[in-house]
Amino acid sequence: MNTRPRLIKSQPPRPRPIEISPARRAAFDILWRVATEDAYATNLLASENYNSLSREDHGLLNELVLGVLRWQRTLDFLIERYAQRPTNKLDTATQIALRLGLYQLRWLTRIPAHAALNESVNLIKATEQPAAAPLVNAALRNATRDSATSLEEMLATVPNDLARLGIETSHPSWLLKRWLARLGETDAKELATANNTTPRTAFRFNALQADPAQSREWLAQSGIGFEPSTVAPQAFVITAGKLSSQATPVQTGALYLQDEASQLIAHLAANHPQSQISNPQCLDLCAAPGSKATLLASLLPADARIVACDLHAHRLRTMDEMRERLGIFNLELKQLDATQELPASFVESFDAVLLDAPCSGLGTLQRHPEIKWRLNEAKLKELAELQKQLIANAARCVKPGGLLTYAVCSTEPEEGEEVVAWLRAQQKEAGYEFRDMTRERLLELGLDPTNFLTGDFGGRTYPHHHGCEGFFFCVLWKRR
């Protein structure tokens, strides 16, 4: 049983006047919020609360937070070895202090062992539970003395193959079991390994705000190298230097940071047979945060009408700010619950509908490693039912002859191929055919379909094959 901390709920442990480096203190606070508030680490890392950190401290903060979350299961295995007790018998604050210490000792070889140990002890002393300091101190000293023992040697004592792979790759067993059955041992292990690496940075030029030639010149002057993406048209990936969200061209909207797979989805939705019709009507049913909707708007003709919907008003406000920053003016924002009956004016009114449905996010574990510790198979089933509701509503909005593009950033078929199969069967009974046009759309974009198509419906991207987020996508042509 996971012991509840003796702390005020949803509040980081109260600091005491003990000297701790700013990066480690911030890492502890973020990991605390991830564990107790279901917050997302990437969002917290981008918070202005940490703007005062030096560049070096910010780098260490990112490394500590994402590293600990990526390698959590492996770290917990080490905690049990060195603390001589199950991790789930420790309170949350002690778990975090030990994970931070062991991550520095085992993964960050440039950090002196005494710094990793002392600061972890100081972190736990600074909480309301300083009594755990001797345990943290003893466990980390044990780990320091055992530093010559490799993880491979330790894993030899684990009798179960699946558990051993789970500890080695730091993934939950239930998820690995699925991947082993569906992808095979080599692919499953490569996917899990890729999930524990830093994702590539991808971006697109935004000609609505600046001449791409000017942006290219800025990148060159800043020592930032890049090359065209092989996944999405007009997308680029960074090959040298760093392009941060605080860079001037990103702040002004001349450049937009967006994963390649995410950009591909917008291209698939925009590049359709009816692109020559005047005043095309397009709908993005679950549009926030707006990356795909704004790209869709920039790809379609100026007379196109794009309606971008979302359930939450605050997310629409954020999207409105993004629209202004990117110079997009043909985007109409609308708040609605897409699981409920949609406005009558929507029914069979749109030439193209994009549904990037809420999902598990298992394709984004490089950026959001905490997701793998929160999900289970029951949650996947719940999400699949939600996605069926959404795709049924989205299908009603498509004109006969129009296209429906369905996407989820998930690796699991319940959220992808099986949702499409369910829709096709349901719509066939209603007298409609939804023909899979994914292959044709990929060819029109100049992409080799064999790099993407699945054996059933639509296509997929994977971090270990394509170097981008894992998405399922399917373009469907509605016919009577």
Tab-separated table of C-alpha atoms in Angstrom:
chain	number	residue	atom	x	y	z
A	1	MET	CA	0.000	0.000	0.000
A	2	ASN	CA	1.318	3.469	-0.892
A	3	THR	CA	1.598	5.367	2.381
A	4	ARG	CA	0.038	8.789	2.295
A	5	PRO	CA	2.449	11.563	3.213
A	6	ARG	CA	1.995	13.401	6.463
A	7	LEU	CA	1.641	16.607	4.489
A	8	ILE	CA	-1.066	19.030	3.587
A	9	LYS	CA	-2.866	17.540	0.590
A	10	SER	CA	-1.752	18.910	-2.770
A	11	GLN	CA	0.896	21.090	-1.119
A	12	PRO	CA	4.622	20.507	-1.577
A	13	PRO	CA	6.431	19.673	1.651
A	14	ARG	CA	7.107	22.830	3.683
A	15	PRO	CA	10.741	23.893	3.222
A	16	ARG	CA	13.045	24.408	6.131
A	17	PRO	CA	16.196	26.543	6.039
A	18	ILE	CA	18.440	23.794	4.653
A	19	GLU	CA	20.645	24.546	1.687
A	20	ILE	CA	19.541	22.671	-1.419
A	21	SER	CA	20.408	23.483	-5.032
A	22	PRO	CA	17.567	25.286	-6.878
A	23	ALA	CA	17.353	22.597	-9.588
A	24	ARG	CA	16.969	19.723	-7.118
A	25	ARG	CA	14.455	21.607	-4.982
A	26	ALA	CA	12.409	22.422	-8.087
A	27	ALA	CA	12.676	18.809	-9.297
A	28	PHE	CA	11.368	17.574	-5.944
A	29	ASP	CA	8.428	20.013	-6.083
A	30	ILE	CA	7.478	19.017	-9.634
A	31	LEU	CA	7.730	15.289	-8.930
A	32	TRP	CA	5.611	15.834	-5.836
A	33	ARG	CA	2.877	17.503	-7.881
A	34	VAL	CA	3.049	14.809	-10.564
A	35	ALA	CA	2.601	12.142	-7.881
A	36	THR	CA	-0.105	13.828	-5.803
A	37	GLU	CA	-2.039	16.048	-8.244
A	38	ASP	CA	-1.858	14.037	-11.504
A	39	ALA	CA	-0.083	17.055	-12.992
A	40	TYR	CA	1.980	16.717	-16.173
A	41	ALA	CA	5.698	17.264	-15.740
A	42	THR	CA	6.232	18.891	-19.145
A	43	ASN	CA	3.614	21.540	-18.371
A	44	LEU	CA	5.169	22.260	-14.976
A	45	LEU	CA	8.668	22.443	-16.452
A	46	ALA	CA	7.442	25.118	-18.863
A	47	SER	CA	5.934	27.135	-16.005
A	48	GLU	CA	7.176	30.675	-15.439
A	49	ASN	CA	7.798	29.632	-11.803
A	50	TYR	CA	11.188	28.384	-12.922
A	51	ASN	CA	12.158	31.245	-15.215
A	52	SER	CA	14.606	32.560	-12.623
A	53	LEU	CA	16.732	29.386	-12.810
A	54	SER	CA	20.023	29.646	-14.642
A	55	ARG	CA	20.349	27.871	-17.975
A	56	GLU	CA	22.452	25.154	-16.327
A	57	ASP	CA	19.958	24.691	-13.481
A	58	HIS	CA	17.074	24.532	-15.933
A	59	GLY	CA	18.898	21.843	-17.885
A	60	LEU	CA	19.512	19.817	-14.724
A	61	LEU	CA	15.891	20.289	-13.647
A	62	ASN	CA	14.602	18.850	-16.947
A	63	GLU	CA	17.048	15.965	-16.770
A	64	LEU	CA	16.124	15.079	-13.194
A	65	VAL	CA	12.344	15.272	-13.594
A	66	LEU	CA	11.994	13.465	-16.913
A	67	GLY	CA	14.780	11.002	-16.099
A	68	VAL	CA	13.180	9.965	-12.815
A	69	LEU	CA	9.767	9.544	-14.446
A	70	ARG	CA	11.164	7.587	-17.403
A	71	TRP	CA	13.166	5.197	-15.207
A	72	GLN	CA	10.772	5.012	-12.256
A	73	ARG	CA	10.338	1.213	-12.242
A	74	THR	CA	14.060	0.598	-12.512
A	75	LEU	CA	14.690	3.117	-9.733
A	76	ASP	CA	12.105	1.450	-7.512
A	77	PHE	CA	13.851	-1.890	-8.093
A	78	LEU	CA	17.080	-0.264	-6.893
A	79	ILE	CA	15.322	1.282	-3.888
A	80	GLU	CA	14.108	-2.148	-2.792
A	81	ARG	CA	17.640	-3.485	-3.136
A	82	TYR	CA	19.309	-0.714	-1.145
A	83	ALA	CA	16.576	0.266	1.343
A	84	GLN	CA	15.653	-3.386	1.995
A	85	ARG	CA	11.921	-2.717	1.769
A	86	PRO	CA	9.272	-2.435	-0.959
A	87	THR	CA	9.007	1.032	-2.481
A	88	ASN	CA	5.252	1.093	-2.006
A	89	LYS	CA	5.794	0.846	1.761
A	90	LEU	CA	7.556	4.211	1.709
A	91	ASP	CA	5.776	7.578	1.804
A	92	THR	CA	5.750	9.684	-1.356
A	93	ALA	CA	8.331	12.216	-0.170
A	94	THR	CA	10.835	9.468	0.678
A	95	GLN	CA	10.192	7.735	-2.651
A	96	ILE	CA	10.933	10.964	-4.527
A	97	ALA	CA	14.090	11.758	-2.550
A	98	LEU	CA	15.426	8.233	-3.128
A	99	ARG	CA	14.538	8.203	-6.825
A	100	LEU	CA	16.285	11.544	-7.324
A	101	GLY	CA	19.383	10.352	-5.482
A	102	LEU	CA	19.616	7.005	-7.266
A	103	TYR	CA	19.001	8.557	-10.681
A	104	GLN	CA	21.951	10.880	-10.163
A	105	LEU	CA	24.155	8.055	-8.851
A	106	ARG	CA	23.328	5.604	-11.658
A	107	TRP	CA	22.544	7.745	-14.712
A	108	LEU	CA	24.308	11.111	-14.258
A	109	THR	CA	27.942	10.171	-14.025
A	110	ARG	CA	29.158	13.802	-14.011
A	111	ILE	CA	27.477	14.500	-10.668
A	112	PRO	CA	29.706	13.594	-7.699
A	113	ALA	CA	28.226	10.841	-5.544
A	114	HIS	CA	28.520	12.946	-2.381
A	115	ALA	CA	26.437	15.730	-4.004
A	116	ALA	CA	23.686	13.315	-5.046
A	117	LEU	CA	23.624	11.741	-1.598
A	118	ASN	CA	23.837	14.879	0.563
A	119	GLU	CA	21.237	16.820	-1.408
A	120	SER	CA	18.757	13.939	-1.335
A	121	VAL	CA	19.166	13.695	2.424
A	122	ASN	CA	18.712	17.458	2.710
A	123	LEU	CA	15.579	17.260	0.559
A	124	ILE	CA	13.913	14.797	2.909
A	125	LYS	CA	15.082	16.816	5.938
A	126	ALA	CA	13.364	19.851	4.429
A	127	THR	CA	10.000	18.093	4.399
A	128	GLU	CA	7.614	17.440	7.240
A	129	GLN	CA	9.108	13.952	7.462
A	130	PRO	CA	12.781	14.445	8.385
A	131	ALA	CA	12.695	11.137	10.297
A	132	ALA	CA	13.193	9.386	6.949
A	133	ALA	CA	16.598	11.067	6.477
A	134	PRO	CA	18.619	8.182	8.044
A	135	LEU	CA	16.877	5.689	5.731
A	136	VAL	CA	17.608	7.839	2.647
A	137	ASN	CA	21.200	8.286	3.785
A	138	ALA	CA	21.719	4.554	4.401
A	139	ALA	CA	20.115	3.464	1.116
A	140	LEU	CA	22.168	5.879	-0.971
A	141	ARG	CA	25.372	4.934	0.828
A	142	ASN	CA	24.583	1.269	0.068
A	143	ALA	CA	24.084	2.226	-3.584
A	144	THR	CA	27.387	4.114	-3.652
A	145	ARG	CA	29.281	1.128	-2.255
A	146	ASP	CA	27.553	-1.154	-4.808
A	147	SER	CA	28.224	1.104	-7.810
A	148	ALA	CA	30.371	-1.521	-9.574
A	149	THR	CA	27.455	-3.982	-9.797
A	150	SER	CA	25.707	-3.621	-13.155
A	151	LEU	CA	21.949	-3.604	-13.596
A	152	GLU	CA	22.307	-6.701	-15.768
A	153	GLU	CA	23.920	-8.568	-12.872
A	154	MET	CA	21.134	-7.457	-10.536
A	155	LEU	CA	18.424	-8.515	-12.996
A	156	ALA	CA	19.814	-12.040	-13.134
A	157	THR	CA	18.144	-12.620	-9.774
A	158	VAL	CA	14.682	-11.747	-11.131
A	159	PRO	CA	13.061	-15.087	-12.069
A	160	ASN	CA	10.196	-13.774	-14.222
A	161	ASP	CA	11.062	-12.813	-17.844
A	162	LEU	CA	8.302	-10.212	-18.130
A	163	ALA	CA	9.195	-8.579	-14.822
A	164	ARG	CA	12.853	-8.549	-15.799
A	165	LEU	CA	12.069	-6.795	-19.089
A	166	GLY	CA	9.786	-4.369	-17.239
A	167	ILE	CA	12.565	-3.412	-14.824
A	168	GLU	CA	15.184	-3.242	-17.570
A	169	THR	CA	13.103	-0.933	-19.773
A	170	SER	CA	11.123	0.727	-16.953
A	171	HIS	CA	7.672	-0.034	-18.319
A	172	PRO	CA	4.644	-1.643	-16.630
A	173	SER	CA	4.314	-5.383	-17.252
A	174	TRP	CA	0.734	-5.198	-18.544
A	175	LEU	CA	1.818	-2.836	-21.339
A	176	LEU	CA	4.893	-4.845	-22.299
A	177	LYS	CA	2.809	-8.020	-22.376
A	178	ARG	CA	0.556	-6.400	-24.994
A	179	TRP	CA	3.469	-5.173	-27.090
A	180	LEU	CA	5.237	-8.545	-26.952
A	181	ALA	CA	2.098	-10.302	-28.203
A	182	ARG	CA	1.389	-7.772	-30.956
A	183	LEU	CA	4.814	-6.514	-32.059
A	184	GLY	CA	7.196	-9.307	-31.118
A	185	GLU	CA	10.127	-9.182	-28.700
A	186	THR	CA	12.511	-7.062	-30.787
A	187	ASP	CA	9.995	-4.349	-31.668
A	188	ALA	CA	8.499	-4.272	-28.183
A	189	LYS	CA	11.903	-3.794	-26.589
A	190	GLU	CA	12.942	-1.165	-29.144
A	191	LEU	CA	9.720	0.776	-28.600
A	192	ALA	CA	10.150	0.727	-24.829
A	193	THR	CA	13.794	1.768	-25.175
A	194	ALA	CA	12.883	4.644	-27.517
A	195	ASN	CA	10.271	5.862	-25.037
A	196	ASN	CA	13.068	6.474	-22.518
A	197	THR	CA	14.985	8.817	-24.829
A	198	THR	CA	14.670	12.555	-25.393
A	199	PRO	CA	12.344	13.294	-28.350
A	200	ARG	CA	13.569	15.152	-31.396
A	201	THR	CA	12.526	18.779	-31.756
A	202	ALA	CA	10.419	19.390	-34.847
A	203	PHE	CA	8.996	22.640	-36.185
A	204	ARG	CA	7.353	24.289	-39.156
A	205	PHE	CA	7.827	27.669	-40.779
A	206	ASN	CA	4.854	30.024	-40.624
A	207	ALA	CA	4.866	32.172	-43.742
A	208	LEU	CA	1.873	34.138	-42.414
A	209	GLN	CA	4.138	35.858	-39.884
A	210	ALA	CA	7.552	35.917	-41.548
A	211	ASP	CA	9.256	35.057	-44.802
A	212	PRO	CA	10.740	31.565	-44.273
A	213	ALA	CA	13.980	32.889	-45.781
A	214	GLN	CA	14.298	35.301	-42.858
A	215	SER	CA	13.610	32.516	-40.374
A	216	ARG	CA	16.194	30.304	-42.041
A	217	GLU	CA	18.728	33.115	-41.722
A	218	TRP	CA	17.937	33.479	-37.994
A	219	LEU	CA	18.411	29.735	-37.475
A	220	ALA	CA	21.752	29.806	-39.276
A	221	GLN	CA	22.975	32.812	-37.283
A	222	SER	CA	21.915	31.062	-34.065
A	223	GLY	CA	23.906	27.948	-34.934
A	224	ILE	CA	20.782	25.802	-35.193
A	225	GLY	CA	20.948	23.066	-37.822
A	226	PHE	CA	17.876	21.376	-39.264
A	227	GLU	CA	16.760	19.023	-42.013
A	228	PRO	CA	13.465	18.118	-43.715
A	229	SER	CA	11.287	15.568	-41.997
A	230	THR	CA	10.653	12.211	-43.663
A	231	VAL	CA	7.332	11.926	-41.834
A	232	ALA	CA	5.427	15.106	-42.695
A	233	PRO	CA	5.594	17.557	-45.615
A	234	GLN	CA	6.984	21.016	-44.813
A	235	ALA	CA	8.131	19.813	-41.377
A	236	PHE	CA	11.721	20.053	-40.159
A	237	VAL	CA	13.730	18.499	-37.331
A	238	ILE	CA	16.590	20.055	-35.395
A	239	THR	CA	19.965	18.399	-36.023
A	240	ALA	CA	22.273	20.810	-34.155
A	241	GLY	CA	21.797	23.422	-31.459
A	242	LYS	CA	18.564	24.003	-29.588
A	243	LEU	CA	15.320	25.724	-30.560
A	244	SER	CA	13.409	26.554	-27.389
A	245	SER	CA	9.890	27.836	-26.926
A	246	GLN	CA	11.422	31.109	-25.679
A	247	ALA	CA	13.302	31.788	-28.944
A	248	THR	CA	12.243	35.047	-30.603
A	249	PRO	CA	10.890	33.528	-33.884
A	250	VAL	CA	8.848	31.042	-31.851
A	251	GLN	CA	7.454	33.793	-29.657
A	252	THR	CA	6.496	35.902	-32.698
A	253	GLY	CA	4.917	32.957	-34.544
A	254	ALA	CA	7.454	32.833	-37.388
A	255	LEU	CA	8.364	29.297	-36.289
A	256	TYR	CA	6.045	26.815	-34.619
A	257	LEU	CA	7.236	23.848	-32.564
A	258	GLN	CA	5.164	20.763	-33.405
A	259	ASP	CA	5.895	17.057	-33.551
A	260	GLU	CA	6.193	15.617	-37.063
A	261	ALA	CA	3.365	13.097	-36.583
A	262	SER	CA	1.068	15.844	-35.362
A	263	GLN	CA	1.851	17.860	-38.487
A	264	LEU	CA	1.176	14.816	-40.673
A	265	ILE	CA	-2.357	14.516	-39.287
A	266	ALA	CA	-3.205	18.088	-40.330
A	267	HIS	CA	-1.782	17.507	-43.825
A	268	LEU	CA	-3.865	14.362	-44.208
A	269	ALA	CA	-7.011	16.245	-43.226
A	270	ALA	CA	-6.276	19.211	-45.500
A	271	ASN	CA	-5.121	17.467	-48.645
A	272	HIS	CA	-8.295	15.935	-50.014
A	273	PRO	CA	-9.978	15.446	-53.390
A	274	GLN	CA	-12.330	18.360	-52.907
A	275	SER	CA	-9.547	20.849	-52.237
A	276	GLN	CA	-10.457	22.614	-55.480
A	277	ILE	CA	-13.994	23.450	-54.368
A	278	SER	CA	-14.669	27.030	-53.349
A	279	ASN	CA	-15.277	27.988	-49.731
A	280	PRO	CA	-14.573	24.504	-48.288
A	281	GLN	CA	-16.146	23.851	-44.885
A	282	CYS	CA	-13.925	22.081	-42.333
A	283	LEU	CA	-14.464	20.987	-38.762
A	284	ASP	CA	-11.907	20.135	-36.068
A	285	LEU	CA	-14.093	18.567	-33.408
A	286	CYS	CA	-11.590	18.297	-30.511
A	287	ALA	CA	-9.222	21.055	-31.505
A	288	ALA	CA	-7.351	22.196	-28.377
A	289	PRO	CA	-4.520	23.007	-27.966
A	290	GLY	CA	-4.867	24.012	-31.616
A	291	SER	CA	-1.641	22.861	-33.276
A	292	LYS	CA	-3.413	20.823	-35.939
A	293	ALA	CA	-6.267	23.300	-36.398
A	294	THR	CA	-3.912	26.213	-37.067
A	295	LEU	CA	-1.837	24.155	-39.496
A	296	LEU	CA	-5.024	22.988	-41.201
A	297	ALA	CA	-6.128	26.608	-41.538
A	298	SER	CA	-2.805	27.658	-43.039
A	299	LEU	CA	-2.923	24.823	-45.592
A	300	LEU	CA	-6.472	25.432	-46.831
A	301	PRO	CA	-7.501	28.219	-49.231
A	302	ALA	CA	-8.125	31.667	-47.752
A	303	ASP	CA	-11.876	31.325	-48.374
A	304	ALA	CA	-12.070	28.116	-46.324
A	305	ARG	CA	-14.123	28.103	-43.129
A	306	ILE	CA	-12.582	26.082	-40.311
A	307	VAL	CA	-14.658	25.531	-37.180
A	308	ALA	CA	-12.493	24.479	-34.225
A	309	CYS	CA	-14.361	23.111	-31.205
A	310	ASP	CA	-13.440	22.130	-27.676
A	311	LEU	CA	-15.181	21.324	-24.431
A	312	HIS	CA	-13.245	23.749	-22.244
A	313	ALA	CA	-13.455	27.543	-22.475
A	314	HIS	CA	-9.970	28.108	-21.050
A	315	ARG	CA	-8.464	25.899	-23.744
A	316	LEU	CA	-10.327	27.845	-26.416
A	317	ARG	CA	-8.924	31.087	-24.964
A	318	THR	CA	-5.422	29.643	-25.245
A	319	MET	CA	-6.168	28.632	-28.814
A	320	ASP	CA	-7.454	32.127	-29.560
A	321	GLU	CA	-4.138	33.598	-28.359
A	322	MET	CA	-2.259	31.098	-30.519
A	323	ARG	CA	-4.392	31.997	-33.536
A	324	GLU	CA	-3.481	35.662	-33.170
A	325	ARG	CA	0.211	34.898	-32.653
A	326	LEU	CA	0.286	32.782	-35.831
A	327	GLY	CA	-1.770	35.241	-37.898
A	328	ILE	CA	-4.617	32.780	-38.562
A	329	PHE	CA	-7.918	34.510	-39.264
A	330	ASN	CA	-10.101	31.866	-40.924
A	331	LEU	CA	-10.535	29.866	-37.729
A	332	GLU	CA	-13.902	29.974	-35.968
A	333	LEU	CA	-13.791	28.833	-32.326
A	334	LYS	CA	-16.767	27.149	-30.692
A	335	GLN	CA	-17.280	25.612	-27.248
A	336	LEU	CA	-19.231	22.350	-27.212
A	337	ASP	CA	-19.258	18.849	-25.789
A	338	ALA	CA	-18.579	16.608	-28.775
A	339	THR	CA	-19.931	13.534	-26.968
A	340	GLN	CA	-23.407	15.092	-26.893
A	341	GLU	CA	-25.834	15.859	-29.723
A	342	LEU	CA	-24.179	18.384	-32.000
A	343	PRO	CA	-25.896	21.473	-33.469
A	344	ALA	CA	-28.307	20.618	-36.281
A	345	SER	CA	-26.362	22.987	-38.533
A	346	PHE	CA	-23.365	20.627	-38.281
A	347	VAL	CA	-25.112	17.557	-39.713
A	348	GLU	CA	-23.623	16.628	-43.125
A	349	SER	CA	-22.333	20.194	-43.479
A	350	PHE	CA	-18.562	19.761	-43.668
A	351	ASP	CA	-16.331	18.725	-46.561
A	352	ALA	CA	-13.609	17.606	-44.158
A	353	VAL	CA	-13.795	16.677	-40.478
A	354	LEU	CA	-10.781	16.100	-38.253
A	355	LEU	CA	-11.218	14.154	-35.024
A	356	ASP	CA	-8.022	14.021	-32.972
A	357	ALA	CA	-9.747	12.241	-30.125
A	358	PRO	CA	-8.837	12.342	-26.427
A	359	CYS	CA	-6.800	9.193	-25.773
A	360	SER	CA	-4.337	7.422	-23.510
A	361	GLY	CA	-1.344	9.328	-24.891
A	362	LEU	CA	0.737	6.123	-24.954
A	363	GLY	CA	2.364	7.372	-28.155
A	364	THR	CA	3.805	10.374	-26.315
A	365	LEU	CA	5.757	8.643	-23.536
A	366	GLN	CA	8.994	10.384	-24.539
A	367	ARG	CA	7.442	13.718	-23.542
A	368	HIS	CA	4.972	12.455	-20.946
A	369	PRO	CA	6.563	9.435	-19.209
A	370	GLU	CA	4.216	9.685	-16.217
A	371	ILE	CA	1.363	8.419	-18.425
A	372	LYS	CA	2.637	4.827	-18.328
A	373	TRP	CA	2.374	4.786	-14.524
A	374	ARG	CA	-1.215	6.079	-14.502
A	375	LEU	CA	-2.888	3.877	-17.107
A	376	ASN	CA	-4.291	0.368	-16.990
A	377	GLU	CA	-6.341	-1.824	-19.331
A	378	ALA	CA	-9.647	-0.801	-17.760
A	379	LYS	CA	-8.861	2.838	-18.563
A	380	LEU	CA	-8.129	1.899	-22.174
A	381	LYS	CA	-11.605	0.360	-22.468
A	382	GLU	CA	-13.194	3.513	-21.046
A	383	LEU	CA	-11.313	5.649	-23.548
A	384	ALA	CA	-12.341	3.406	-26.442
A	385	GLU	CA	-16.017	3.884	-25.557
A	386	LEU	CA	-15.514	7.659	-25.449
A	387	GLN	CA	-13.760	7.569	-28.826
A	388	LYS	CA	-16.663	5.621	-30.364
A	389	GLN	CA	-19.092	8.286	-29.177
A	390	LEU	CA	-16.914	10.996	-30.665
A	391	ILE	CA	-16.276	9.344	-34.015
A	392	ALA	CA	-19.992	8.576	-34.457
A	393	ASN	CA	-20.770	12.274	-33.959
A	394	ALA	CA	-17.908	13.320	-36.216
A	395	ALA	CA	-19.147	10.984	-38.967
A	396	ARG	CA	-22.588	12.659	-38.903
A	397	CYS	CA	-20.985	16.018	-39.659
A	398	VAL	CA	-19.308	14.854	-42.887
A	399	LYS	CA	-21.072	15.570	-46.176
A	400	PRO	CA	-21.523	12.530	-48.439
A	401	GLY	CA	-18.369	12.613	-50.541
A	402	GLY	CA	-16.407	14.335	-47.774
A	403	LEU	CA	-13.535	13.048	-45.660
A	404	LEU	CA	-13.230	12.132	-42.012
A	405	THR	CA	-9.698	12.009	-40.569
A	406	TYR	CA	-9.491	10.146	-37.262
A	407	ALA	CA	-6.337	10.258	-35.124
A	408	VAL	CA	-5.138	9.326	-31.628
A	409	CYS	CA	-1.645	9.532	-30.114
A	410	SER	CA	-1.870	5.962	-28.866
A	411	THR	CA	-0.077	2.708	-29.620
A	412	GLU	CA	-3.096	0.558	-28.770
A	413	PRO	CA	-5.574	-0.904	-31.319
A	414	GLU	CA	-8.586	-0.407	-29.021
A	415	GLU	CA	-8.169	3.318	-29.568
A	416	GLY	CA	-7.247	3.066	-33.255
A	417	GLU	CA	-8.061	0.253	-35.659
A	418	GLU	CA	-10.895	-1.120	-33.532
A	419	VAL	CA	-12.651	2.258	-33.310
A	420	VAL	CA	-12.520	2.602	-37.104
A	421	ALA	CA	-13.805	-0.957	-37.575
A	422	TRP	CA	-16.669	-0.234	-35.198
A	423	LEU	CA	-17.593	2.961	-37.091
A	424	ARG	CA	-17.546	1.271	-40.486
A	425	ALA	CA	-19.851	-1.511	-39.253
A	426	GLN	CA	-22.211	0.963	-37.577
A	427	GLN	CA	-22.411	3.253	-40.604
A	428	LYS	CA	-22.911	0.356	-43.006
A	429	GLU	CA	-26.131	-0.455	-41.176
A	430	ALA	CA	-27.154	3.200	-41.633
A	431	GLY	CA	-26.553	3.007	-45.389
A	432	TYR	CA	-23.127	4.705	-45.516
A	433	GLU	CA	-19.724	3.451	-46.545
A	434	PHE	CA	-16.581	4.904	-44.943
A	435	ARG	CA	-13.821	3.783	-47.265
A	436	ASP	CA	-10.244	3.808	-45.988
A	437	MET	CA	-8.373	6.376	-48.122
A	438	THR	CA	-5.233	6.584	-45.996
A	439	ARG	CA	-3.027	5.016	-48.643
A	440	GLU	CA	-4.210	7.469	-51.301
A	441	ARG	CA	-3.748	10.494	-49.012
A	442	LEU	CA	-0.191	9.448	-48.142
A	443	LEU	CA	0.640	9.074	-51.836
A	444	GLU	CA	-0.770	12.534	-52.572
A	445	LEU	CA	1.531	13.915	-49.882
A	446	GLY	CA	4.519	12.282	-51.551
A	447	LEU	CA	4.989	9.734	-48.758
A	448	ASP	CA	5.602	5.996	-49.106
A	449	PRO	CA	2.482	4.305	-47.649
A	450	THR	CA	4.397	1.144	-46.815
A	451	ASN	CA	6.229	3.099	-44.104
A	452	PHE	CA	2.954	3.795	-42.332
A	453	LEU	CA	0.042	1.481	-43.215
A	454	THR	CA	-1.198	-1.098	-40.732
A	455	GLY	CA	-2.576	-4.518	-41.647
A	456	ASP	CA	-6.137	-3.393	-40.905
A	457	PHE	CA	-7.096	0.243	-41.276
A	458	GLY	CA	-5.155	3.485	-41.496
A	459	GLY	CA	-1.514	4.016	-40.621
A	460	ARG	CA	0.762	4.405	-37.636
A	461	THR	CA	3.906	6.175	-36.564
A	462	TYR	CA	6.158	4.839	-33.809
A	463	PRO	CA	8.995	6.521	-31.902
A	464	HIS	CA	11.420	3.654	-32.622
A	465	HIS	CA	10.607	3.464	-36.357
A	466	HIS	CA	9.838	7.059	-37.347
A	467	GLY	CA	11.609	9.101	-34.668
A	468	CYS	CA	8.417	10.979	-33.757
A	469	GLU	CA	5.402	10.512	-31.519
A	470	GLY	CA	3.299	7.384	-31.916
A	471	PHE	CA	0.028	8.127	-33.698
A	472	PHE	CA	-2.728	6.095	-35.286
A	473	PHE	CA	-4.495	7.837	-38.180
A	474	CYS	CA	-7.118	6.900	-40.746
A	475	VAL	CA	-8.669	8.954	-43.546
A	476	LEU	CA	-12.199	7.822	-44.401
A	477	TRP	CA	-14.266	8.765	-47.467
A	478	LYS	CA	-17.984	8.964	-46.734
A	479	ARG	CA	-20.261	7.593	-49.445
A	480	ARG	CA	-23.914	6.631	-49.567
